[in-house]
Amino acid sequence: KNQVEQSPQSLIILEGKNCTLQCNYTVSPFSNLRWYKQDTGRGPVSLTIMTFSENTKSNGRYTATLDADTKQSSLHITASQLSDSASYICVVWGLGANNLFFGTGTRLTVIP
Amino acid sequence: ETGVTQSPTHLIKTRGQQVTLRCSSQSGHNTVSWYQQALGQGPQFIFQYYREEENGRGNFPPRFSGLQFPNYSSELNVNALELDDSALYLCASSPPRRASGLNTGELFFGEGSRLTVL
Protein backbone atom coordinates (compact mmCIF):
# COMPACT_ATOMS: atom_id res chain seq x y z
CA LYS A 1 0.00 0.00 0.00
CA ASN A 2 1.32 3.44 -0.96
CA GLN A 3 1.76 5.52 2.17
CA VAL A 4 3.62 8.57 3.44
CA GLU A 5 4.35 8.79 7.15
CA GLN A 6 5.78 11.81 8.90
CA SER A 7 7.34 12.22 12.30
CA PRO A 8 7.15 13.72 14.75
CA GLN A 9 3.48 14.65 14.66
CA SER A 10 4.28 17.89 16.45
CA LEU A 11 7.38 19.67 17.64
CA ILE A 12 8.14 22.72 19.81
CA ILE A 13 11.55 24.39 19.62
CA LEU A 14 13.16 27.59 20.80
CA GLU A 15 13.80 30.38 18.35
CA GLY A 16 17.28 30.10 16.86
CA LYS A 17 17.51 26.33 17.29
CA ASN A 18 17.71 23.78 14.48
CA CYS A 19 15.30 20.92 13.89
CA THR A 20 14.80 17.97 11.56
CA LEU A 21 11.51 16.56 10.33
CA GLN A 22 11.22 13.04 8.93
CA CYS A 23 9.26 11.52 6.08
CA ASN A 24 9.13 7.80 5.27
CA TYR A 25 7.26 6.53 2.24
CA THR A 26 6.33 3.29 0.57
CA VAL A 27 5.25 4.78 -2.75
CA SER A 28 6.47 2.82 -5.73
CA PRO A 29 7.30 3.57 -8.44
CA PHE A 30 8.61 6.94 -7.34
CA SER A 31 8.83 10.15 -9.36
CA ASN A 32 9.59 12.95 -6.94
CA LEU A 33 9.18 14.13 -3.37
CA ARG A 34 8.12 17.58 -2.21
CA TRP A 35 8.07 19.41 1.06
CA TYR A 36 5.37 22.01 1.58
CA LYS A 37 4.93 24.58 4.34
CA GLN A 38 1.36 25.31 5.38
CA ASP A 39 0.54 28.19 7.68
CA THR A 40 -2.64 27.71 9.73
CA GLY A 41 -5.72 28.18 7.56
CA ARG A 42 -3.68 28.88 4.45
CA GLY A 43 -2.77 26.87 1.36
CA PRO A 44 0.48 24.85 1.24
CA VAL A 45 3.51 26.51 -0.33
CA SER A 46 6.25 24.46 -1.97
CA LEU A 47 9.67 24.49 -0.29
CA THR A 48 11.64 21.89 -2.27
CA ILE A 49 11.20 19.17 -4.86
CA MET A 50 13.60 16.28 -5.32
CA THR A 51 13.73 13.59 -7.95
CA PHE A 52 15.14 10.10 -7.64
CA SER A 53 18.69 11.17 -8.45
CA GLU A 54 18.89 14.07 -6.01
CA ASN A 55 20.21 13.58 -2.48
CA THR A 56 19.93 17.07 -1.09
CA LYS A 57 18.38 20.40 -1.98
CA SER A 58 18.40 23.69 -0.12
CA ASN A 59 16.06 26.65 -0.06
CA GLY A 60 17.46 29.27 2.27
CA ARG A 61 17.39 27.89 5.81
CA TYR A 62 15.55 24.77 4.64
CA THR A 63 17.55 21.74 3.50
CA ALA A 64 15.86 18.57 2.32
CA THR A 65 17.57 15.22 1.93
CA LEU A 66 16.41 12.12 0.12
CA ASP A 67 17.53 8.50 0.35
CA ALA A 68 15.62 6.73 -2.42
CA ASP A 69 17.02 3.36 -1.37
CA THR A 70 15.59 3.48 2.14
CA LYS A 71 12.63 5.63 1.01
CA GLN A 72 13.33 8.31 3.58
CA SER A 73 13.48 12.08 3.42
CA SER A 74 14.22 14.74 5.99
CA LEU A 75 13.70 18.47 6.18
CA HIS A 76 16.26 20.35 8.24
CA ILE A 77 15.50 23.87 9.40
CA THR A 78 18.45 25.96 10.52
CA ALA A 79 18.33 28.89 12.95
CA SER A 80 14.56 28.70 13.33
CA GLN A 81 12.43 31.83 13.34
CA LEU A 82 9.00 32.49 14.78
CA SER A 83 7.64 32.61 11.24
CA ASP A 84 8.68 28.98 10.74
CA SER A 85 5.74 27.96 12.95
CA ALA A 86 3.55 25.99 10.53
CA SER A 87 2.72 22.49 9.37
CA TYR A 88 5.24 20.84 7.08
CA ILE A 89 3.80 18.32 4.66
CA CYS A 90 5.71 15.69 2.74
CA VAL A 91 4.19 14.77 -0.63
CA VAL A 92 5.35 11.88 -2.78
CA TRP A 93 4.55 11.70 -6.46
CA GLY A 94 4.39 8.27 -8.03
CA LEU A 95 4.34 7.70 -11.76
CA GLY A 96 1.00 8.29 -13.44
CA ALA A 97 -1.50 11.08 -13.65
CA ASN A 98 -2.88 11.11 -10.12
CA ASN A 99 -0.46 9.15 -8.00
CA LEU A 100 0.11 11.86 -5.40
CA PHE A 101 0.39 10.85 -1.76
CA PHE A 102 0.30 13.28 1.15
CA GLY A 103 1.64 12.85 4.65
CA THR A 104 -0.41 14.19 7.54
CA GLY A 105 2.26 16.76 8.33
CA THR A 106 4.43 17.80 11.26
CA ARG A 107 3.17 20.74 13.26
CA LEU A 108 6.15 22.92 14.20
CA THR A 109 5.89 25.64 16.84
CA VAL A 110 8.80 28.01 17.37
CA ILE A 111 8.71 29.87 20.68
CA PRO A 112 10.72 32.93 21.70
CA GLU B 1 1.60 34.29 -3.89
CA THR B 2 0.85 31.37 -6.22
CA GLY B 3 -1.60 33.15 -8.49
CA VAL B 4 -4.34 30.65 -7.61
CA THR B 5 -7.42 32.32 -6.16
CA GLN B 6 -10.34 30.67 -4.40
CA SER B 7 -13.73 31.95 -3.34
CA PRO B 8 -15.37 32.25 -0.98
CA THR B 9 -12.71 32.18 1.74
CA HIS B 10 -15.17 31.17 4.43
CA LEU B 11 -18.75 29.98 4.43
CA ILE B 12 -21.25 28.34 6.71
CA LYS B 13 -23.95 25.95 5.52
CA THR B 14 -26.45 23.66 7.18
CA ARG B 15 -26.75 19.94 6.72
CA GLY B 16 -28.51 18.97 3.50
CA GLN B 17 -27.67 22.17 1.66
CA GLN B 18 -25.54 22.48 -1.46
CA VAL B 19 -22.36 24.49 -1.93
CA THR B 20 -20.27 25.69 -4.87
CA LEU B 21 -16.63 26.62 -4.43
CA ARG B 22 -14.66 28.40 -7.12
CA CYS B 23 -11.05 28.42 -8.21
CA SER B 24 -9.09 30.47 -10.72
CA SER B 25 -5.92 28.74 -11.77
CA GLN B 26 -2.57 30.38 -12.30
CA SER B 27 -2.16 31.84 -15.77
CA GLY B 28 -1.09 29.19 -18.27
CA HIS B 29 -2.02 26.26 -16.02
CA ASN B 30 -4.47 23.82 -17.60
CA THR B 31 -4.83 21.28 -14.79
CA VAL B 32 -6.78 21.88 -11.60
CA SER B 33 -7.01 19.54 -8.61
CA TRP B 34 -9.26 19.77 -5.57
CA TYR B 35 -8.41 18.58 -2.08
CA GLN B 36 -10.29 18.29 1.20
CA GLN B 37 -8.29 18.93 4.35
CA ALA B 38 -9.85 18.17 7.71
CA LEU B 39 -8.43 19.87 10.77
CA GLY B 40 -5.04 18.40 11.69
CA GLN B 41 -4.93 16.15 8.64
CA GLY B 42 -3.14 16.18 5.32
CA PRO B 43 -5.05 17.07 2.14
CA GLN B 44 -7.16 14.29 0.60
CA PHE B 45 -7.45 14.19 -3.19
CA ILE B 46 -11.00 14.72 -4.47
CA PHE B 47 -10.54 14.95 -8.24
CA GLN B 48 -8.54 16.54 -11.00
CA TYR B 49 -9.58 18.29 -14.20
CA TYR B 50 -7.45 18.55 -17.31
CA ARG B 51 -8.68 20.41 -20.37
CA GLU B 52 -12.27 20.43 -19.04
CA GLU B 53 -12.39 16.67 -18.45
CA GLU B 54 -12.23 14.82 -15.15
CA ASN B 55 -8.83 13.18 -15.14
CA GLY B 56 -8.87 11.20 -11.92
CA ARG B 57 -10.91 10.90 -8.76
CA GLY B 58 -10.20 10.05 -5.15
CA ASN B 59 -12.40 8.16 -2.74
CA PHE B 60 -15.26 10.66 -2.57
CA PRO B 61 -18.97 9.99 -3.20
CA PRO B 62 -20.79 11.25 -6.33
CA ARG B 63 -22.32 14.17 -4.41
CA PHE B 64 -18.87 15.75 -4.86
CA SER B 65 -18.78 16.96 -8.46
CA GLY B 66 -16.83 19.48 -10.45
CA LEU B 67 -16.41 21.46 -13.60
CA GLN B 68 -13.59 23.06 -15.48
CA PHE B 69 -14.24 25.93 -17.86
CA PRO B 70 -12.49 26.85 -21.12
CA ASN B 71 -10.39 29.42 -19.24
CA TYR B 72 -9.30 26.55 -16.94
CA SER B 73 -11.04 27.95 -13.87
CA SER B 74 -12.94 25.33 -11.91
CA GLU B 75 -15.82 24.72 -9.56
CA LEU B 76 -16.34 22.15 -6.83
CA ASN B 77 -19.95 21.34 -6.01
CA VAL B 78 -21.04 19.40 -2.97
CA ASN B 79 -24.67 18.31 -2.62
CA ALA B 80 -26.54 17.09 0.46
CA LEU B 81 -23.93 18.47 2.83
CA GLU B 82 -23.02 16.40 5.88
CA LEU B 83 -21.37 17.52 9.10
CA ASP B 84 -18.18 15.66 8.14
CA ASP B 85 -17.86 17.82 5.03
CA SER B 86 -16.63 20.62 7.27
CA ALA B 87 -13.05 21.20 6.13
CA LEU B 88 -10.64 23.43 4.26
CA TYR B 89 -11.09 22.86 0.52
CA LEU B 90 -7.93 23.49 -1.44
CA CYS B 91 -7.57 24.03 -5.13
CA ALA B 92 -4.22 23.52 -6.85
CA SER B 93 -3.25 24.23 -10.43
CA SER B 94 -0.47 22.62 -12.42
CA PRO B 95 1.44 23.80 -15.48
CA PRO B 96 1.01 22.07 -18.84
CA ARG B 97 2.51 18.65 -19.13
CA ARG B 98 5.96 18.38 -20.59
CA ALA B 99 6.60 17.09 -24.11
CA SER B 100 7.17 13.66 -22.61
CA GLY B 101 3.53 13.68 -21.53
CA LEU B 102 4.45 13.26 -17.90
CA ASN B 103 2.97 15.42 -15.19
CA THR B 104 5.78 16.42 -12.84
CA GLY B 105 3.46 16.91 -9.93
CA GLU B 106 4.10 20.62 -9.52
CA LEU B 107 1.18 22.01 -7.56
CA PHE B 108 0.40 25.62 -6.81
CA PHE B 109 -2.21 25.89 -4.09
CA GLY B 110 -4.78 28.57 -3.42
CA GLU B 111 -5.50 29.76 0.10
CA GLY B 112 -8.52 27.51 0.42
CA SER B 113 -12.19 27.82 1.22
CA ARG B 114 -13.11 27.05 4.81
CA LEU B 115 -16.50 25.30 4.86
CA THR B 116 -18.39 24.79 8.10
CA VAL B 117 -21.49 22.59 8.05
CA LEU B 118 -23.85 22.99 11.00
PDB file of C-alpha atoms in Angstrom:
ATOM      1  CA  LYS A   1       0.000   0.000   0.000  1.00  0.00           C
ATOM      2  CA  ASN A   2       1.321   3.436  -0.963  1.00  0.00           C
ATOM      3  CA  GLN A   3       1.758   5.522   2.174  1.00  0.00           C
ATOM      4  CA  VAL A   4       3.619   8.572   3.441  1.00  0.00           C
ATOM      5  CA  GLU A   5       4.350   8.795   7.153  1.00  0.00           C
ATOM      6  CA  GLN A   6       5.780  11.814   8.905  1.00  0.00           C
ATOM      7  CA  SER A   7       7.340  12.222  12.298  1.00  0.00           C
ATOM      8  CA  PRO A   8       7.153  13.719  14.754  1.00  0.00           C
ATOM      9  CA  GLN A   9       3.481  14.650  14.655  1.00  0.00           C
ATOM     10  CA  SER A  10       4.282  17.893  16.450  1.00  0.00           C
ATOM     11  CA  LEU A  11       7.382  19.675  17.639  1.00  0.00           C
ATOM     12  CA  ILE A  12       8.136  22.715  19.814  1.00  0.00           C
ATOM     13  CA  ILE A  13      11.546  24.390  19.615  1.00  0.00           C
ATOM     14  CA  LEU A  14      13.155  27.594  20.804  1.00  0.00           C
ATOM     15  CA  GLU A  15      13.801  30.380  18.350  1.00  0.00           C
ATOM     16  CA  GLY A  16      17.277  30.098  16.864  1.00  0.00           C
ATOM     17  CA  LYS A  17      17.511  26.332  17.286  1.00  0.00           C
ATOM     18  CA  ASN A  18      17.712  23.778  14.477  1.00  0.00           C
ATOM     19  CA  CYS A  19      15.297  20.919  13.892  1.00  0.00           C
ATOM     20  CA  THR A  20      14.803  17.967  11.559  1.00  0.00           C
ATOM     21  CA  LEU A  21      11.514  16.564  10.327  1.00  0.00           C
ATOM     22  CA  GLN A  22      11.220  13.043   8.934  1.00  0.00           C
ATOM     23  CA  CYS A  23       9.256  11.519   6.077  1.00  0.00           C
ATOM     24  CA  ASN A  24       9.131   7.800   5.270  1.00  0.00           C
ATOM     25  CA  TYR A  25       7.262   6.534   2.236  1.00  0.00           C
ATOM     26  CA  THR A  26       6.333   3.286   0.574  1.00  0.00           C
ATOM     27  CA  VAL A  27       5.245   4.782  -2.750  1.00  0.00           C
ATOM     28  CA  SER A  28       6.470   2.821  -5.727  1.00  0.00           C
ATOM     29  CA  PRO A  29       7.296   3.571  -8.438  1.00  0.00           C
ATOM     30  CA  PHE A  30       8.608   6.941  -7.343  1.00  0.00           C
ATOM     31  CA  SER A  31       8.832  10.146  -9.363  1.00  0.00           C
ATOM     32  CA  ASN A  32       9.592  12.955  -6.940  1.00  0.00           C
ATOM     33  CA  LEU A  33       9.180  14.129  -3.371  1.00  0.00           C
ATOM     34  CA  ARG A  34       8.115  17.581  -2.211  1.00  0.00           C
ATOM     35  CA  TRP A  35       8.065  19.408   1.057  1.00  0.00           C
ATOM     36  CA  TYR A  36       5.370  22.011   1.581  1.00  0.00           C
ATOM     37  CA  LYS A  37       4.930  24.580   4.343  1.00  0.00           C
ATOM     38  CA  GLN A  38       1.363  25.310   5.377  1.00  0.00           C
ATOM     39  CA  ASP A  39       0.535  28.186   7.682  1.00  0.00           C
ATOM     40  CA  THR A  40      -2.637  27.712   9.725  1.00  0.00           C
ATOM     41  CA  GLY A  41      -5.722  28.182   7.560  1.00  0.00           C
ATOM     42  CA  ARG A  42      -3.676  28.882   4.446  1.00  0.00           C
ATOM     43  CA  GLY A  43      -2.773  26.874   1.365  1.00  0.00           C
ATOM     44  CA  PRO A  44       0.476  24.852   1.242  1.00  0.00           C
ATOM     45  CA  VAL A  45       3.512  26.509  -0.328  1.00  0.00           C
ATOM     46  CA  SER A  46       6.249  24.462  -1.971  1.00  0.00           C
ATOM     47  CA  LEU A  47       9.675  24.487  -0.295  1.00  0.00           C
ATOM     48  CA  THR A  48      11.642  21.891  -2.265  1.00  0.00           C
ATOM     49  CA  ILE A  49      11.200  19.165  -4.857  1.00  0.00           C
ATOM     50  CA  MET A  50      13.596  16.278  -5.323  1.00  0.00           C
ATOM     51  CA  THR A  51      13.733  13.595  -7.954  1.00  0.00           C
ATOM     52  CA  PHE A  52      15.135  10.099  -7.641  1.00  0.00           C
ATOM     53  CA  SER A  53      18.688  11.167  -8.452  1.00  0.00           C
ATOM     54  CA  GLU A  54      18.894  14.065  -6.010  1.00  0.00           C
ATOM     55  CA  ASN A  55      20.208  13.578  -2.477  1.00  0.00           C
ATOM     56  CA  THR A  56      19.930  17.072  -1.089  1.00  0.00           C
ATOM     57  CA  LYS A  57      18.385  20.398  -1.981  1.00  0.00           C
ATOM     58  CA  SER A  58      18.398  23.694  -0.124  1.00  0.00           C
ATOM     59  CA  ASN A  59      16.056  26.648  -0.065  1.00  0.00           C
ATOM     60  CA  GLY A  60      17.462  29.272   2.271  1.00  0.00           C
ATOM     61  CA  ARG A  61      17.390  27.894   5.811  1.00  0.00           C
ATOM     62  CA  TYR A  62      15.545  24.767   4.641  1.00  0.00           C
ATOM     63  CA  THR A  63      17.554  21.737   3.497  1.00  0.00           C
ATOM     64  CA  ALA A  64      15.859  18.571   2.317  1.00  0.00           C
ATOM     65  CA  THR A  65      17.568  15.216   1.929  1.00  0.00           C
ATOM     66  CA  LEU A  66      16.409  12.122   0.120  1.00  0.00           C
ATOM     67  CA  ASP A  67      17.526   8.501   0.345  1.00  0.00           C
ATOM     68  CA  ALA A  68      15.620   6.733  -2.416  1.00  0.00           C
ATOM     69  CA  ASP A  69      17.025   3.363  -1.373  1.00  0.00           C
ATOM     70  CA  THR A  70      15.589   3.477   2.136  1.00  0.00           C
ATOM     71  CA  LYS A  71      12.634   5.633   1.015  1.00  0.00           C
ATOM     72  CA  GLN A  72      13.335   8.307   3.579  1.00  0.00           C
ATOM     73  CA  SER A  73      13.479  12.077   3.416  1.00  0.00           C
ATOM     74  CA  SER A  74      14.216  14.739   5.989  1.00  0.00           C
ATOM     75  CA  LEU A  75      13.701  18.473   6.176  1.00  0.00           C
ATOM     76  CA  HIS A  76      16.257  20.346   8.236  1.00  0.00           C
ATOM     77  CA  ILE A  77      15.495  23.867   9.405  1.00  0.00           C
ATOM     78  CA  THR A  78      18.446  25.959  10.519  1.00  0.00           C
ATOM     79  CA  ALA A  79      18.328  28.890  12.954  1.00  0.00           C
ATOM     80  CA  SER A  80      14.556  28.697  13.332  1.00  0.00           C
ATOM     81  CA  GLN A  81      12.434  31.834  13.344  1.00  0.00           C
ATOM     82  CA  LEU A  82       8.998  32.491  14.783  1.00  0.00           C
ATOM     83  CA  SER A  83       7.640  32.606  11.239  1.00  0.00           C
ATOM     84  CA  ASP A  84       8.682  28.981  10.743  1.00  0.00           C
ATOM     85  CA  SER A  85       5.739  27.964  12.946  1.00  0.00           C
ATOM     86  CA  ALA A  86       3.553  25.986  10.529  1.00  0.00           C
ATOM     87  CA  SER A  87       2.715  22.489   9.366  1.00  0.00           C
ATOM     88  CA  TYR A  88       5.243  20.843   7.080  1.00  0.00           C
ATOM     89  CA  ILE A  89       3.796  18.323   4.660  1.00  0.00           C
ATOM     90  CA  CYS A  90       5.706  15.688   2.735  1.00  0.00           C
ATOM     91  CA  VAL A  91       4.189  14.771  -0.625  1.00  0.00           C
ATOM     92  CA  VAL A  92       5.355  11.878  -2.777  1.00  0.00           C
ATOM     93  CA  TRP A  93       4.554  11.700  -6.459  1.00  0.00           C
ATOM     94  CA  GLY A  94       4.395   8.265  -8.026  1.00  0.00           C
ATOM     95  CA  LEU A  95       4.343   7.699 -11.764  1.00  0.00           C
ATOM     96  CA  GLY A  96       1.004   8.295 -13.445  1.00  0.00           C
ATOM     97  CA  ALA A  97      -1.503  11.076 -13.651  1.00  0.00           C
ATOM     98  CA  ASN A  98      -2.881  11.106 -10.117  1.00  0.00           C
ATOM     99  CA  ASN A  99      -0.464   9.153  -7.999  1.00  0.00           C
ATOM    100  CA  LEU A 100       0.113  11.858  -5.404  1.00  0.00           C
ATOM    101  CA  PHE A 101       0.387  10.849  -1.757  1.00  0.00           C
ATOM    102  CA  PHE A 102       0.296  13.284   1.147  1.00  0.00           C
ATOM    103  CA  GLY A 103       1.642  12.852   4.646  1.00  0.00           C
ATOM    104  CA  THR A 104      -0.410  14.193   7.538  1.00  0.00           C
ATOM    105  CA  GLY A 105       2.255  16.762   8.327  1.00  0.00           C
ATOM    106  CA  THR A 106       4.433  17.805  11.262  1.00  0.00           C
ATOM    107  CA  ARG A 107       3.168  20.742  13.264  1.00  0.00           C
ATOM    108  CA  LEU A 108       6.155  22.922  14.195  1.00  0.00           C
ATOM    109  CA  THR A 109       5.886  25.638  16.838  1.00  0.00           C
ATOM    110  CA  VAL A 110       8.798  28.013  17.369  1.00  0.00           C
ATOM    111  CA  ILE A 111       8.711  29.871  20.681  1.00  0.00           C
ATOM    112  CA  PRO A 112      10.725  32.926  21.700  1.00  0.00           C
TER     113      PRO A 112
ATOM    114  CA  GLU B   1       1.603  34.290  -3.890  1.00  0.00           C
ATOM    115  CA  THR B   2       0.853  31.371  -6.217  1.00  0.00           C
ATOM    116  CA  GLY B   3      -1.602  33.153  -8.488  1.00  0.00           C
ATOM    117  CA  VAL B   4      -4.341  30.652  -7.614  1.00  0.00           C
ATOM    118  CA  THR B   5      -7.416  32.316  -6.157  1.00  0.00           C
ATOM    119  CA  GLN B   6     -10.340  30.671  -4.400  1.00  0.00           C
ATOM    120  CA  SER B   7     -13.729  31.947  -3.341  1.00  0.00           C
ATOM    121  CA  PRO B   8     -15.372  32.251  -0.975  1.00  0.00           C
ATOM    122  CA  THR B   9     -12.711  32.180   1.737  1.00  0.00           C
ATOM    123  CA  HIS B  10     -15.173  31.170   4.434  1.00  0.00           C
ATOM    124  CA  LEU B  11     -18.754  29.981   4.429  1.00  0.00           C
ATOM    125  CA  ILE B  12     -21.245  28.338   6.715  1.00  0.00           C
ATOM    126  CA  LYS B  13     -23.946  25.954   5.516  1.00  0.00           C
ATOM    127  CA  THR B  14     -26.448  23.660   7.178  1.00  0.00           C
ATOM    128  CA  ARG B  15     -26.752  19.937   6.717  1.00  0.00           C
ATOM    129  CA  GLY B  16     -28.515  18.971   3.495  1.00  0.00           C
ATOM    130  CA  GLN B  17     -27.673  22.173   1.662  1.00  0.00           C
ATOM    131  CA  GLN B  18     -25.543  22.475  -1.456  1.00  0.00           C
ATOM    132  CA  VAL B  19     -22.361  24.493  -1.927  1.00  0.00           C
ATOM    133  CA  THR B  20     -20.269  25.688  -4.874  1.00  0.00           C
ATOM    134  CA  LEU B  21     -16.625  26.618  -4.433  1.00  0.00           C
ATOM    135  CA  ARG B  22     -14.660  28.398  -7.122  1.00  0.00           C
ATOM    136  CA  CYS B  23     -11.048  28.418  -8.205  1.00  0.00           C
ATOM    137  CA  SER B  24      -9.093  30.470 -10.720  1.00  0.00           C
ATOM    138  CA  SER B  25      -5.922  28.735 -11.773  1.00  0.00           C
ATOM    139  CA  GLN B  26      -2.572  30.376 -12.301  1.00  0.00           C
ATOM    140  CA  SER B  27      -2.161  31.842 -15.775  1.00  0.00           C
ATOM    141  CA  GLY B  28      -1.089  29.190 -18.272  1.00  0.00           C
ATOM    142  CA  HIS B  29      -2.016  26.260 -16.020  1.00  0.00           C
ATOM    143  CA  ASN B  30      -4.467  23.816 -17.596  1.00  0.00           C
ATOM    144  CA  THR B  31      -4.829  21.276 -14.789  1.00  0.00           C
ATOM    145  CA  VAL B  32      -6.776  21.882 -11.601  1.00  0.00           C
ATOM    146  CA  SER B  33      -7.014  19.545  -8.612  1.00  0.00           C
ATOM    147  CA  TRP B  34      -9.263  19.770  -5.571  1.00  0.00           C
ATOM    148  CA  TYR B  35      -8.414  18.578  -2.081  1.00  0.00           C
ATOM    149  CA  GLN B  36     -10.290  18.288   1.204  1.00  0.00           C
ATOM    150  CA  GLN B  37      -8.288  18.933   4.348  1.00  0.00           C
ATOM    151  CA  ALA B  38      -9.850  18.167   7.710  1.00  0.00           C
ATOM    152  CA  LEU B  39      -8.425  19.865  10.772  1.00  0.00           C
ATOM    153  CA  GLY B  40      -5.043  18.396  11.690  1.00  0.00           C
ATOM    154  CA  GLN B  41      -4.927  16.148   8.642  1.00  0.00           C
ATOM    155  CA  GLY B  42      -3.137  16.179   5.316  1.00  0.00           C
ATOM    156  CA  PRO B  43      -5.046  17.066   2.140  1.00  0.00           C
ATOM    157  CA  GLN B  44      -7.158  14.293   0.596  1.00  0.00           C
ATOM    158  CA  PHE B  45      -7.449  14.193  -3.189  1.00  0.00           C
ATOM    159  CA  ILE B  46     -11.003  14.720  -4.465  1.00  0.00           C
ATOM    160  CA  PHE B  47     -10.535  14.952  -8.236  1.00  0.00           C
ATOM    161  CA  GLN B  48      -8.539  16.542 -10.996  1.00  0.00           C
ATOM    162  CA  TYR B  49      -9.580  18.295 -14.203  1.00  0.00           C
ATOM    163  CA  TYR B  50      -7.446  18.549 -17.309  1.00  0.00           C
ATOM    164  CA  ARG B  51      -8.683  20.406 -20.374  1.00  0.00           C
ATOM    165  CA  GLU B  52     -12.266  20.435 -19.038  1.00  0.00           C
ATOM    166  CA  GLU B  53     -12.389  16.670 -18.451  1.00  0.00           C
ATOM    167  CA  GLU B  54     -12.234  14.824 -15.145  1.00  0.00           C
ATOM    168  CA  ASN B  55      -8.830  13.176 -15.136  1.00  0.00           C
ATOM    169  CA  GLY B  56      -8.869  11.200 -11.920  1.00  0.00           C
ATOM    170  CA  ARG B  57     -10.910  10.899  -8.760  1.00  0.00           C
ATOM    171  CA  GLY B  58     -10.202  10.051  -5.154  1.00  0.00           C
ATOM    172  CA  ASN B  59     -12.399   8.164  -2.740  1.00  0.00           C
ATOM    173  CA  PHE B  60     -15.263  10.662  -2.568  1.00  0.00           C
ATOM    174  CA  PRO B  61     -18.973   9.991  -3.200  1.00  0.00           C
ATOM    175  CA  PRO B  62     -20.793  11.245  -6.327  1.00  0.00           C
ATOM    176  CA  ARG B  63     -22.316  14.167  -4.412  1.00  0.00           C
ATOM    177  CA  PHE B  64     -18.874  15.749  -4.859  1.00  0.00           C
ATOM    178  CA  SER B  65     -18.785  16.959  -8.462  1.00  0.00           C
ATOM    179  CA  GLY B  66     -16.831  19.477 -10.454  1.00  0.00           C
ATOM    180  CA  LEU B  67     -16.415  21.462 -13.599  1.00  0.00           C
ATOM    181  CA  GLN B  68     -13.586  23.056 -15.485  1.00  0.00           C
ATOM    182  CA  PHE B  69     -14.238  25.928 -17.860  1.00  0.00           C
ATOM    183  CA  PRO B  70     -12.494  26.851 -21.121  1.00  0.00           C
ATOM    184  CA  ASN B  71     -10.388  29.423 -19.243  1.00  0.00           C
ATOM    185  CA  TYR B  72      -9.301  26.552 -16.938  1.00  0.00           C
ATOM    186  CA  SER B  73     -11.040  27.950 -13.869  1.00  0.00           C
ATOM    187  CA  SER B  74     -12.938  25.335 -11.909  1.00  0.00           C
ATOM    188  CA  GLU B  75     -15.821  24.717  -9.555  1.00  0.00           C
ATOM    189  CA  LEU B  76     -16.337  22.154  -6.833  1.00  0.00           C
ATOM    190  CA  ASN B  77     -19.950  21.341  -6.009  1.00  0.00           C
ATOM    191  CA  VAL B  78     -21.045  19.399  -2.975  1.00  0.00           C
ATOM    192  CA  ASN B  79     -24.671  18.311  -2.620  1.00  0.00           C
ATOM    193  CA  ALA B  80     -26.538  17.094   0.456  1.00  0.00           C
ATOM    194  CA  LEU B  81     -23.935  18.469   2.831  1.00  0.00           C
ATOM    195  CA  GLU B  82     -23.024  16.401   5.881  1.00  0.00           C
ATOM    196  CA  LEU B  83     -21.374  17.523   9.098  1.00  0.00           C
ATOM    197  CA  ASP B  84     -18.176  15.662   8.138  1.00  0.00           C
ATOM    198  CA  ASP B  85     -17.858  17.824   5.029  1.00  0.00           C
ATOM    199  CA  SER B  86     -16.625  20.622   7.268  1.00  0.00           C
ATOM    200  CA  ALA B  87     -13.052  21.202   6.130  1.00  0.00           C
ATOM    201  CA  LEU B  88     -10.640  23.430   4.262  1.00  0.00           C
ATOM    202  CA  TYR B  89     -11.090  22.865   0.522  1.00  0.00           C
ATOM    203  CA  LEU B  90      -7.928  23.488  -1.438  1.00  0.00           C
ATOM    204  CA  CYS B  91      -7.567  24.032  -5.128  1.00  0.00           C
ATOM    205  CA  ALA B  92      -4.223  23.519  -6.849  1.00  0.00           C
ATOM    206  CA  SER B  93      -3.250  24.232 -10.427  1.00  0.00           C
ATOM    207  CA  SER B  94      -0.470  22.619 -12.419  1.00  0.00           C
ATOM    208  CA  PRO B  95       1.444  23.799 -15.478  1.00  0.00           C
ATOM    209  CA  PRO B  96       1.010  22.073 -18.844  1.00  0.00           C
ATOM    210  CA  ARG B  97       2.515  18.650 -19.132  1.00  0.00           C
ATOM    211  CA  ARG B  98       5.956  18.377 -20.594  1.00  0.00           C
ATOM    212  CA  ALA B  99       6.604  17.095 -24.105  1.00  0.00           C
ATOM    213  CA  SER B 100       7.172  13.656 -22.610  1.00  0.00           C
ATOM    214  CA  GLY B 101       3.529  13.682 -21.527  1.00  0.00           C
ATOM    215  CA  LEU B 102       4.454  13.255 -17.897  1.00  0.00           C
ATOM    216  CA  ASN B 103       2.966  15.416 -15.185  1.00  0.00           C
ATOM    217  CA  THR B 104       5.785  16.424 -12.841  1.00  0.00           C
ATOM    218  CA  GLY B 105       3.464  16.912  -9.929  1.00  0.00           C
ATOM    219  CA  GLU B 106       4.098  20.623  -9.521  1.00  0.00           C
ATOM    220  CA  LEU B 107       1.175  22.013  -7.559  1.00  0.00           C
ATOM    221  CA  PHE B 108       0.404  25.623  -6.812  1.00  0.00           C
ATOM    222  CA  PHE B 109      -2.215  25.891  -4.094  1.00  0.00           C
ATOM    223  CA  GLY B 110      -4.775  28.565  -3.419  1.00  0.00           C
ATOM    224  CA  GLU B 111      -5.504  29.763   0.103  1.00  0.00           C
ATOM    225  CA  GLY B 112      -8.516  27.513   0.422  1.00  0.00           C
ATOM    226  CA  SER B 113     -12.192  27.821   1.217  1.00  0.00           C
ATOM    227  CA  ARG B 114     -13.109  27.049   4.810  1.00  0.00           C
ATOM    228  CA  LEU B 115     -16.505  25.296   4.858  1.00  0.00           C
ATOM    229  CA  THR B 116     -18.391  24.789   8.097  1.00  0.00           C
ATOM    230  CA  VAL B 117     -21.493  22.595   8.050  1.00  0.00           C
ATOM    231  CA  LEU B 118     -23.854  22.990  11.003  1.00  0.00           C
TER     232      LEU B 118
END
